[in-house]
Short mmCIF file of C-alpha atoms in Angstrom, two decimals:
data_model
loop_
_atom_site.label_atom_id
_atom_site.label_comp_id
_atom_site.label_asym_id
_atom_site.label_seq_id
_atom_site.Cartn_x
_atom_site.Cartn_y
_atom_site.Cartn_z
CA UNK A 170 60.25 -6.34 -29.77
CA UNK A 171 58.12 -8.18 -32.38
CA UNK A 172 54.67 -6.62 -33.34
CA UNK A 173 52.22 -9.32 -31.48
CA UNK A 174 53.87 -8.44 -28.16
CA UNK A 175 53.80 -4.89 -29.06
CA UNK A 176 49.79 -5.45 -29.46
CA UNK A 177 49.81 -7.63 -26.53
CA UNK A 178 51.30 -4.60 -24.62
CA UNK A 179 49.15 -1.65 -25.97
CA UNK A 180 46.11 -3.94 -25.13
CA UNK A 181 46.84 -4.09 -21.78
CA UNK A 182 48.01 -0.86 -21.19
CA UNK A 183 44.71 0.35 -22.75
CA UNK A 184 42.85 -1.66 -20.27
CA UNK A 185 44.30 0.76 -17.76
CA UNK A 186 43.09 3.53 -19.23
CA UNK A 187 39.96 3.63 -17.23
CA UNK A 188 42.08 3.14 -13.98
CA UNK A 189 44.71 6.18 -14.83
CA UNK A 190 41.98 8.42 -15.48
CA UNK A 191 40.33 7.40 -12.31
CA UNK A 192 43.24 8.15 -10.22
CA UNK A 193 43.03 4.91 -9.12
CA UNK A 194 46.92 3.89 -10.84
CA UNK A 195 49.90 4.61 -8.80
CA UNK A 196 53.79 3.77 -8.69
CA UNK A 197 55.42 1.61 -10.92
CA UNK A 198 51.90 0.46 -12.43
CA UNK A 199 51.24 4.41 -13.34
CA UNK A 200 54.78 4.95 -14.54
CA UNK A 201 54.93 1.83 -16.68
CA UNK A 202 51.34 3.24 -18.27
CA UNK A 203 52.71 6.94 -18.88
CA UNK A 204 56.13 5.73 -19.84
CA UNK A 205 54.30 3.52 -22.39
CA UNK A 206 51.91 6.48 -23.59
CA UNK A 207 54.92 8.53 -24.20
CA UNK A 208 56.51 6.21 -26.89
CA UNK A 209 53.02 4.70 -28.25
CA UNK A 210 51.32 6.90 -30.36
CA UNK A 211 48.37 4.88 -30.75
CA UNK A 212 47.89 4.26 -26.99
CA UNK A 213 48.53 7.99 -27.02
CA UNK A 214 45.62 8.79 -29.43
CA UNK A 215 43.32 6.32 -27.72
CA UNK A 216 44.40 7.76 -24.08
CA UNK A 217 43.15 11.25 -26.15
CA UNK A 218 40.36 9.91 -26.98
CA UNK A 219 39.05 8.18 -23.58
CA UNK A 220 39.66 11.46 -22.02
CA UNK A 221 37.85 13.42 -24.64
CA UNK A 222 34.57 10.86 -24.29
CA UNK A 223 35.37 11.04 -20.29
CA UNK A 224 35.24 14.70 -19.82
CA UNK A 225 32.08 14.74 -22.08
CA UNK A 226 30.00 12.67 -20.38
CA UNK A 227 31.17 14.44 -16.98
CA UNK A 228 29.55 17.42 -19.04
CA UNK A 229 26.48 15.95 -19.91
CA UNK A 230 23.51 17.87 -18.90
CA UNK A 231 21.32 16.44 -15.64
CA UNK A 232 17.87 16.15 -16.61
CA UNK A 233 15.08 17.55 -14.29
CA UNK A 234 11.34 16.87 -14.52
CA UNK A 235 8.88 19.55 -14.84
CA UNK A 236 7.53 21.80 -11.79
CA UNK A 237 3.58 20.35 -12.35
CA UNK A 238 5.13 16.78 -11.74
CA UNK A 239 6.56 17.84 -8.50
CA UNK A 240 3.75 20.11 -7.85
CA UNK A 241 1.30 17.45 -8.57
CA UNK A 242 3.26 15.09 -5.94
CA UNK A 243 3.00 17.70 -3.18
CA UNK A 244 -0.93 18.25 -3.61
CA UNK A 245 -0.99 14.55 -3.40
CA UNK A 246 1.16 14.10 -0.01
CA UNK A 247 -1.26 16.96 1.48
CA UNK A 248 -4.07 15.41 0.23
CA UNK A 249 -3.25 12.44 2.26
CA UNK A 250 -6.03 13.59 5.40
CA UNK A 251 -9.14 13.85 2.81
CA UNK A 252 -8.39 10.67 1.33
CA UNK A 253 -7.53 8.76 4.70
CA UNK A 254 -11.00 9.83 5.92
CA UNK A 255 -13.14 8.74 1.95
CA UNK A 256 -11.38 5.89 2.63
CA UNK A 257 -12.90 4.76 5.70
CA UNK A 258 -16.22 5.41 4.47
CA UNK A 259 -16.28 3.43 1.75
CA UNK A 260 -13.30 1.56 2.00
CA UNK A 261 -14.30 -0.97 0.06
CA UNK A 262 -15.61 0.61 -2.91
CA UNK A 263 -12.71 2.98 -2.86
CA UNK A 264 -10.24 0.70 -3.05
CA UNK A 265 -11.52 -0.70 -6.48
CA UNK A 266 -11.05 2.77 -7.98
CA UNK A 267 -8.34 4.27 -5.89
CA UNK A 268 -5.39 5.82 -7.91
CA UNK A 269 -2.14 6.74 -6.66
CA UNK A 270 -3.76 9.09 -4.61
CA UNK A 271 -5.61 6.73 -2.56
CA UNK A 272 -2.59 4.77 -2.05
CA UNK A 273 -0.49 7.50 -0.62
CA UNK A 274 -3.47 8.49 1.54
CA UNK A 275 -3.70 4.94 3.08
CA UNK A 276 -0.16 4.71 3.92
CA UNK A 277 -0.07 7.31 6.25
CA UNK A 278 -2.58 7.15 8.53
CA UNK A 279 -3.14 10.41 10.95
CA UNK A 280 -5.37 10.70 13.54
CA UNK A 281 -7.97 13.78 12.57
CA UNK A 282 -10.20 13.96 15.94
CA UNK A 283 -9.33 14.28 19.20
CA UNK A 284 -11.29 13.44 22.46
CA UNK A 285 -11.41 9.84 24.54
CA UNK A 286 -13.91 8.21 22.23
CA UNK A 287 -12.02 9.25 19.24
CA UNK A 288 -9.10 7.74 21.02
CA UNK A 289 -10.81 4.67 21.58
CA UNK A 290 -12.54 4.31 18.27
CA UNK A 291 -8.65 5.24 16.83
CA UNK A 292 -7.46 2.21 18.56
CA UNK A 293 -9.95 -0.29 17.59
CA UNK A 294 -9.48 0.80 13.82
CA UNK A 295 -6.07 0.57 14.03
CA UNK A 296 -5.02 -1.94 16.56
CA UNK A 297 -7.80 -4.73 15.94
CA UNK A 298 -9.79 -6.39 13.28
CA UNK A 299 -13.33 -4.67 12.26
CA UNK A 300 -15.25 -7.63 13.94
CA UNK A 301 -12.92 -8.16 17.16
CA UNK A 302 -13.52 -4.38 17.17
CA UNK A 303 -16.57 -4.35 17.04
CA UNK A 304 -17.75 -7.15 19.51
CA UNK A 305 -15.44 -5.22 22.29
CA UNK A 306 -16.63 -2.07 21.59
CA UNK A 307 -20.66 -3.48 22.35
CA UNK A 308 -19.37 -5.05 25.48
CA UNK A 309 -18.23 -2.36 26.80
CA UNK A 310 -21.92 -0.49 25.79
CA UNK A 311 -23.36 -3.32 27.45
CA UNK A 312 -21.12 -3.04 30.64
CA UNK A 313 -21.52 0.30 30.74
CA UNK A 314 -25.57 0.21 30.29
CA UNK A 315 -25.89 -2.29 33.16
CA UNK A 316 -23.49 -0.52 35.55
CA UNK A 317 -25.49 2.84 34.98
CA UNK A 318 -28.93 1.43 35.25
CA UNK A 319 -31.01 1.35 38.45
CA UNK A 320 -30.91 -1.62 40.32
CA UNK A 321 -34.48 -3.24 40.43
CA UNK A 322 -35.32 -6.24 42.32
CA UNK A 323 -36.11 -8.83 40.46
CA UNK A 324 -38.70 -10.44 43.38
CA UNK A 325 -42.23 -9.83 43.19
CA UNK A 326 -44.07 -8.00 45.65
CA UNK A 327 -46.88 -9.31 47.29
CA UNK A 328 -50.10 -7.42 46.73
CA UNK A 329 -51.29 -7.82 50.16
CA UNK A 330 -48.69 -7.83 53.03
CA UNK A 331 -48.71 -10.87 54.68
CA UNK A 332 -50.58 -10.97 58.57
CA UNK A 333 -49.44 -13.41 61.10
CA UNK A 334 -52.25 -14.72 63.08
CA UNK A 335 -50.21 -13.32 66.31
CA UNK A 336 -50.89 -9.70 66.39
CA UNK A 337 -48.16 -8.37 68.92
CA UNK A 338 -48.67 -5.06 70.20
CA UNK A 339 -46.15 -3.00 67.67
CA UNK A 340 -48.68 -4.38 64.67
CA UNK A 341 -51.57 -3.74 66.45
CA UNK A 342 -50.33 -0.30 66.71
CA UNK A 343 -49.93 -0.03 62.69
CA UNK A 344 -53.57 -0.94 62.22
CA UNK A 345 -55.46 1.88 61.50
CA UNK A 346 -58.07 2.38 64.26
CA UNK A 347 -61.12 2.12 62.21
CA UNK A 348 -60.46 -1.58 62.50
CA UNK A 349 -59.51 -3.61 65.87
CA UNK A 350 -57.70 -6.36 66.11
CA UNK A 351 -60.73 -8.69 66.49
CA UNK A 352 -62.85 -7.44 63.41
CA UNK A 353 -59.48 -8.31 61.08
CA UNK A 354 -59.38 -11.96 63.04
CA UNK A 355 -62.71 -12.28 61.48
CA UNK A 356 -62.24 -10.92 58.34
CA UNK A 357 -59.14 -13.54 57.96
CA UNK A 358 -61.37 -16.09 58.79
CA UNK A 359 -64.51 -15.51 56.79
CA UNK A 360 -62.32 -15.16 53.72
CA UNK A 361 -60.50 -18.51 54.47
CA UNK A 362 -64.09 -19.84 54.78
CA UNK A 363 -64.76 -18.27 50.93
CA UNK A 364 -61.57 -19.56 49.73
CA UNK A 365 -62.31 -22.97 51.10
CA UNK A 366 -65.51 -23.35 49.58
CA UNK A 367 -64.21 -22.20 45.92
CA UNK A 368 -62.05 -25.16 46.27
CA UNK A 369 -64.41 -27.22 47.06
CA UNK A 370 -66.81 -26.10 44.13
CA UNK A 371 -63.80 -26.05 41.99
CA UNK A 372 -63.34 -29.34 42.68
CA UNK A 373 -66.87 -30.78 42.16
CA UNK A 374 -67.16 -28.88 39.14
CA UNK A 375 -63.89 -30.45 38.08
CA UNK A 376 -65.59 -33.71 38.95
CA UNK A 377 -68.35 -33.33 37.23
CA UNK A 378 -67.36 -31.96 33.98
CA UNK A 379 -64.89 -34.68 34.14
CA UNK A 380 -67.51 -37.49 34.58
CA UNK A 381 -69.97 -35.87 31.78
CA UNK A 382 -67.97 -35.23 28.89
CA UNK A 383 -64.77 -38.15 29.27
CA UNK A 384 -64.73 -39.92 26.14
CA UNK A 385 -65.85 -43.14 26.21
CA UNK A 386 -69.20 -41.99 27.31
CA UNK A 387 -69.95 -39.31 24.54
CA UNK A 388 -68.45 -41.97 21.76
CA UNK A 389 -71.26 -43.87 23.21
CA UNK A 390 -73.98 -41.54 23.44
CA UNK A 391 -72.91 -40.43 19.42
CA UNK A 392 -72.85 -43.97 18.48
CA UNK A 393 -75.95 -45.17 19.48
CA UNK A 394 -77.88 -42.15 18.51
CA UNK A 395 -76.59 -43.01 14.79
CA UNK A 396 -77.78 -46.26 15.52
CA UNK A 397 -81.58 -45.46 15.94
CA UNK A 398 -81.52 -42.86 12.92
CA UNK A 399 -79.69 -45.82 10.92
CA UNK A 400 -82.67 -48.18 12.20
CA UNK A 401 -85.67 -45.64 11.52
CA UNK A 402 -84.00 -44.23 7.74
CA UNK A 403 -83.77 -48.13 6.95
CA UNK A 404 -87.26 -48.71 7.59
CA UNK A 405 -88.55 -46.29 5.75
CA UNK A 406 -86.66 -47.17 2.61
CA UNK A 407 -87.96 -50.55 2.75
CA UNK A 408 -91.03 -50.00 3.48
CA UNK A 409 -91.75 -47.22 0.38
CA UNK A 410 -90.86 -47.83 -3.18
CA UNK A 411 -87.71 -46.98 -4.32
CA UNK B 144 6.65 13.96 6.87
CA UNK B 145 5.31 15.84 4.31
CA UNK B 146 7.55 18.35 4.30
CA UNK B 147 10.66 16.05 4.56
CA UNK B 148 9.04 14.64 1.90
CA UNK B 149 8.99 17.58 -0.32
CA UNK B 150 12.35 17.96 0.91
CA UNK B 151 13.24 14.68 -0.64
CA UNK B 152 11.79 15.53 -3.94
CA UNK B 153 14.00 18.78 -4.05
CA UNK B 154 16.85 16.95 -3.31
CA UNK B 155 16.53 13.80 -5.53
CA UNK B 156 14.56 14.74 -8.11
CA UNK B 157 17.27 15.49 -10.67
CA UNK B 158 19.18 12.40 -9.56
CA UNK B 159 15.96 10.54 -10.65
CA UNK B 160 15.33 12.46 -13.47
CA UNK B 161 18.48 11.97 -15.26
CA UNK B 162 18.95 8.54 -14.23
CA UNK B 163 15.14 7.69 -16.21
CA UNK B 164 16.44 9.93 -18.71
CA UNK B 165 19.70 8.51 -19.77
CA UNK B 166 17.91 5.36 -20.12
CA UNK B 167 14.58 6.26 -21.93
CA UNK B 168 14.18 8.56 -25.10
CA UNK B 169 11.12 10.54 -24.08
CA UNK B 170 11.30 13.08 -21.26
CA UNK B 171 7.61 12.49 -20.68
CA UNK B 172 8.41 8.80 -19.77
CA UNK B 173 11.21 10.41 -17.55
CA UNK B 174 8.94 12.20 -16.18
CA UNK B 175 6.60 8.95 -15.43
CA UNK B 176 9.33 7.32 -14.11
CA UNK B 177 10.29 9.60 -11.65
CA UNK B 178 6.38 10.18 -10.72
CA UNK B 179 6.37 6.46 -9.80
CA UNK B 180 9.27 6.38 -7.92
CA UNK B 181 8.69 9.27 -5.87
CA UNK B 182 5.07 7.87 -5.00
CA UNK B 183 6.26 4.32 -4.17
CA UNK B 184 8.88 6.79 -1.68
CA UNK B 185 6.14 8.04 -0.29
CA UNK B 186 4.12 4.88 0.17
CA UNK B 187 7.47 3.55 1.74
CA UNK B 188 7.92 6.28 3.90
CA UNK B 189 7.91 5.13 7.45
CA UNK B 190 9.75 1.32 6.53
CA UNK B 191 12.63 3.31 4.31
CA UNK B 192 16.35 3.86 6.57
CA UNK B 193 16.62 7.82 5.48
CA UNK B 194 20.26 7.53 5.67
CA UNK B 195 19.99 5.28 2.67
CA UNK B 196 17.48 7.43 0.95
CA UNK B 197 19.24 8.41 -2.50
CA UNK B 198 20.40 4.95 -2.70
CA UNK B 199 16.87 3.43 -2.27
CA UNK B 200 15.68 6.21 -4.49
CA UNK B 201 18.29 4.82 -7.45
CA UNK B 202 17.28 1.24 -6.86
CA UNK B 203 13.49 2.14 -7.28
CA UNK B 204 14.22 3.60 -10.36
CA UNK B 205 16.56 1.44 -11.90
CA UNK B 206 14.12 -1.22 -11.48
CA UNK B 207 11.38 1.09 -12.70
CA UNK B 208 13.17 1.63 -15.83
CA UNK B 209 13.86 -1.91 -16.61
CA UNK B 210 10.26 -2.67 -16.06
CA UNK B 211 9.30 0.22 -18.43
CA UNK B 212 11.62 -0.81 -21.19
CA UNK B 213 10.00 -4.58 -20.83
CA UNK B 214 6.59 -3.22 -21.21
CA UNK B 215 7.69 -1.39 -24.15
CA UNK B 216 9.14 -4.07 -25.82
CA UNK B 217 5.94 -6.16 -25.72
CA UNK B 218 4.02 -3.03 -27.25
CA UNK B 219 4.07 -2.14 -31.05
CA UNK B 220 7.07 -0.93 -31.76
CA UNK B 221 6.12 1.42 -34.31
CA UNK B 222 3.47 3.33 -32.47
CA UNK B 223 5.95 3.11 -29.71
CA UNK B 224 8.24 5.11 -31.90
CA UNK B 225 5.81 7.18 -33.44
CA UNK B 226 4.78 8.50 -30.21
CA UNK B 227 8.83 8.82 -29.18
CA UNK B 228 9.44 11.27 -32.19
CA UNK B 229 5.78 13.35 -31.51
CA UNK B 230 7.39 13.61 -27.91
CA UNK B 231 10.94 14.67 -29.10
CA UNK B 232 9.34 17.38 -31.38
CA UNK B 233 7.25 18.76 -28.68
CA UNK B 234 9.92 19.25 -26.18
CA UNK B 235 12.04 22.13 -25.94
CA UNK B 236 13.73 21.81 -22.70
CA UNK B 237 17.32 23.30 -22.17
CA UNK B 238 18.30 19.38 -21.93
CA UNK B 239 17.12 19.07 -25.33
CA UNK B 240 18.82 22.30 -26.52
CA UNK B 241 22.23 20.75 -25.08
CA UNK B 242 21.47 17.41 -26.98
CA UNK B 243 21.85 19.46 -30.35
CA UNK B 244 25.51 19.28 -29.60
CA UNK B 245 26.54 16.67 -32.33
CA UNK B 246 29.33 15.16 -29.83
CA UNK B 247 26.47 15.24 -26.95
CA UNK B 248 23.48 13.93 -28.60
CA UNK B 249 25.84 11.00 -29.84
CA UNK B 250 27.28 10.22 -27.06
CA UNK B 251 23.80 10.49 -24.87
CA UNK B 252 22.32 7.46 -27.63
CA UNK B 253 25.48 5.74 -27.13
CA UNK B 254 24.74 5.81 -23.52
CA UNK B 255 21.18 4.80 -23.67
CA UNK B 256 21.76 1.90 -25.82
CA UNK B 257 23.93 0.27 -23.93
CA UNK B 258 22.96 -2.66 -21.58
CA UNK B 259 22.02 -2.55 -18.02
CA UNK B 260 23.67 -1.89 -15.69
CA UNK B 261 26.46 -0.72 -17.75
CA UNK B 262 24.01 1.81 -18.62
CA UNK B 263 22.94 2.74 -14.82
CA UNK B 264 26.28 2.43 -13.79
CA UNK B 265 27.63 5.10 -16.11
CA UNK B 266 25.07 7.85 -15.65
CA UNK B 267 25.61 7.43 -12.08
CA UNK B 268 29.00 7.67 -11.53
CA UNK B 269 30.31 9.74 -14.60
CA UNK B 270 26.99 11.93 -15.56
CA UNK B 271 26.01 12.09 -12.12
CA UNK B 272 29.03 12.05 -10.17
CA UNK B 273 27.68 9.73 -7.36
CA UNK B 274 29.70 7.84 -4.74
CA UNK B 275 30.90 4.04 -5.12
CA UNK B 276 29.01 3.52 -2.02
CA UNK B 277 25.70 4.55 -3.11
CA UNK B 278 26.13 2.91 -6.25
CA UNK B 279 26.77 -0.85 -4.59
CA UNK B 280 23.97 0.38 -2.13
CA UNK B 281 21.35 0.82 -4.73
CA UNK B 282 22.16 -2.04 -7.34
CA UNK B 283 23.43 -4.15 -4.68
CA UNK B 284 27.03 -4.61 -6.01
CA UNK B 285 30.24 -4.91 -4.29
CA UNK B 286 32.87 -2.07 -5.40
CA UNK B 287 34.75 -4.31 -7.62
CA UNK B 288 31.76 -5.50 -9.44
CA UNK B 289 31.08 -1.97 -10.02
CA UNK B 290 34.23 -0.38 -11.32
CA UNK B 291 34.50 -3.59 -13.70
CA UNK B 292 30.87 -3.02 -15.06
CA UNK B 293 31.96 0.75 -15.29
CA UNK B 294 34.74 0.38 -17.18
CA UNK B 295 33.45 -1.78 -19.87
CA UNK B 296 30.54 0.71 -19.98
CA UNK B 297 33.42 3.04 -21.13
CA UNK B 298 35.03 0.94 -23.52
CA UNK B 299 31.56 0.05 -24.92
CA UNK B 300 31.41 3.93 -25.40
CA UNK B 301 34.69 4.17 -27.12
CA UNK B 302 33.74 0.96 -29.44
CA UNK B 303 31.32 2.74 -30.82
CA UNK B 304 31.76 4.11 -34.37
CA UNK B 305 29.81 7.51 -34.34
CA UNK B 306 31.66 8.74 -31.27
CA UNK B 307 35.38 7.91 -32.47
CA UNK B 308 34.23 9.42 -35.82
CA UNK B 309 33.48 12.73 -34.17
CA UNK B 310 36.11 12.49 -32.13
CA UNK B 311 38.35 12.22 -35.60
CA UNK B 312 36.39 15.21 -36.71
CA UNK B 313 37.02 17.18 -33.86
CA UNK B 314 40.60 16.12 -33.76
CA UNK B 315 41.79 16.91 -36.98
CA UNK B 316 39.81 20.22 -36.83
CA UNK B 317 42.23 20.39 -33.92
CA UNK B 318 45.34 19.69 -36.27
CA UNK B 319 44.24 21.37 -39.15
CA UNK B 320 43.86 24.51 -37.28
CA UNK B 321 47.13 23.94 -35.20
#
């Protein structure tokens, strides 16, 4: 066999190295490699020496990091409730400066309080923007306001309860009976009479106001008393030395 | 939750750990690593399929370490380094002790300066012993892809000089005391 297909052999038989030590060669692939190994000492001494490297690095040491690093990831995971409620108080402001911490604390939201409301005001957080949120949550304070209120009509009631001129024998009966039915008639009528004639007055008074101070009339009045001071001031002028 | 979330840090933690470390020299950026991961886990927590944890858990952090490594590389390398070898005098953790091993603490810079995901790949399956199927899970790889990428991750190992020269060492040690 001449010496390039001798190399040509140990180089691939060395590229099987990594299989055979694996396990991973079997029948006539695996006897062809360990017959070959048996007559090549250099694929023998390099078969040493990938087993040598192989079996060292299967002893390496495993690294571990220190007990504060896991220690310090613990106290952050429980922190995770204190942080959860800073951050809604100032969420804004705390998520500028939040660390690590913060970030953990976000992620895993628990619910502290208990109780309907705290329920409800869970869910809005949670489930729906802050302004959706908040808009529901003041309708229902509104719905609730007007359900529980006392109903008050809305009419107004008249000061003095309405009398038919008819006076059956059930209303005569409510009248008290330091007045009879004959004496109110009266009454009724005499203060139709006084509302009649406050109209009337009202009216006339209306009237005249309107007649003495329109306008046209007190333009006139002003215009020709600056007429006769004009006259009299001009008079005077002329007639003294200037 | 939170205690199946303290569970989940027992349970992963080294996983993490030694993935971050493998990649990065300082234990303290480990350490950041597997802080980040762990709170983006728990920031995750209700959206993450907890069958699938460890291999979510892997993906976080591989990506998390090739972040880190790109923000280093736009930083001053110098300080960077500076910092590195204040950090590597200051630690004295059993992994550290174990990296004093001339053959290990070779073979662990061998490991961390090769490429992603040869890189990932190896610590996963070989350091860490994880499944195939985890591995595809969490870098999103079928099983071919990932026994190729693993096995030139090995050969990259045994390319490199310092490791077949201890090897040698070792070896003829071997022969001369044979």
């Amino acid at each position: 066999m001449s010496q390039s297909s001798e190399q040509t052999q140990c180089y691939a038989m060395q590229l099987q190295i990594d299989t055979f030590l694996d396990g991973d060669l079997v029948g006539e692939q695996q006897l062809a490699f360990v017959g070959h190994v048996a007559e090549c000492g250099g694929c023998a001494h390099e078969l040493r020496y990938a087993q040598h490297l192989y079996e060292s690095v299967l002893d390496l040491p495993k690294a571990d990091c220190s007990d504060a690093l896991v220690e310090n990831l613990v106290e952050i995971s429980s922190q995770k409730r204190v942080q959860q409620r800073e951050g809604r108080e100032g969420h804004e402001g705390h998520e500028k400066h939040r660390g690590k911490t913060g970030a953990l604390a976000e992620t895993s939201r628990q619910p502290s309080r208990v109780g309907f409301f705290a329920q409800l005001d869970q869910f809005f957080s949670d489930r729906l923007p802050l302004t959706i949120g908040f808009a529901a949550l003041s309708t229902l304070v509104i719905a609730v306001v007007i359900v529980m209120a006392p109903r008050v009509d809305n009419a107004p009631q008249p000061l003095v309860a309405e009398v038919t001129p008819d006076l059956s024998a059930e209303n005569a009966a409510m009248i008290p009976a330091a007045f009879d039915a004959a004496e109110v008639r009266m009454a009724l009528e005499e203060l139709n009479t006084a509302i009649d004639y406050l109209n009337r007055v009202s009216r006339q008074t209306e009237t005249m106001i309107g007649e003495r101070f329109v306008v046209l009339p007190l333009q006139q009045s002003v215009n020709s008393s600056l007429r006769r001071a004009s006259f009299s001031g001009n008079e005077d002028r002329q007639a003294g030395p200037i | 939750m939170q205690i199946e979330f303290q569970q989940a840090i027992e349970k992963h933690r080294q996983r993490v750990v030694t993935l971050a470390r493998y990649s990065l020299r300082s234990a303290a950026d480990a350490d950041d690593i597997a802080q980040e991961v762990f709170v983006k886990l728990w920031q995750h927590w209700p959206k993450i399929d907890h069958d699938k944890q460890l291999p979510w858990l892997l993906r976080v952090t591989h990506n998390a370490i090739i972040d880190f490594v790109r923000r280093r590389k736009t930083r001053n390398q110098s300080i960077d380094d500076a910092v590195d070898v204040e950090a590597q005098a200051a630690e004295q953790s059993q992994f550290e002790a174990l990296e004093n091993n001339q053959l290990t603490a070779s073979l662990t810079d061998a490991i961390r300066q090769l490429d992603d995901p040869f890189r990932s790949i190896l610590v996963m399956r070989d350091v860490q012993g994880l499944s195939y199927a985890d591995i595809e899970e969490s870098l999103d790889m079928n099983a071919s892809q990932v026994k190729v990428y693993l096995h030139r991750a090995r050969r990259k190992l045994r390319a490199d000089p310092q490791l077949r020269l201890r090897f040698e060492e070792i070896n003829s040690s071997g022969d001369d005391a044979v």
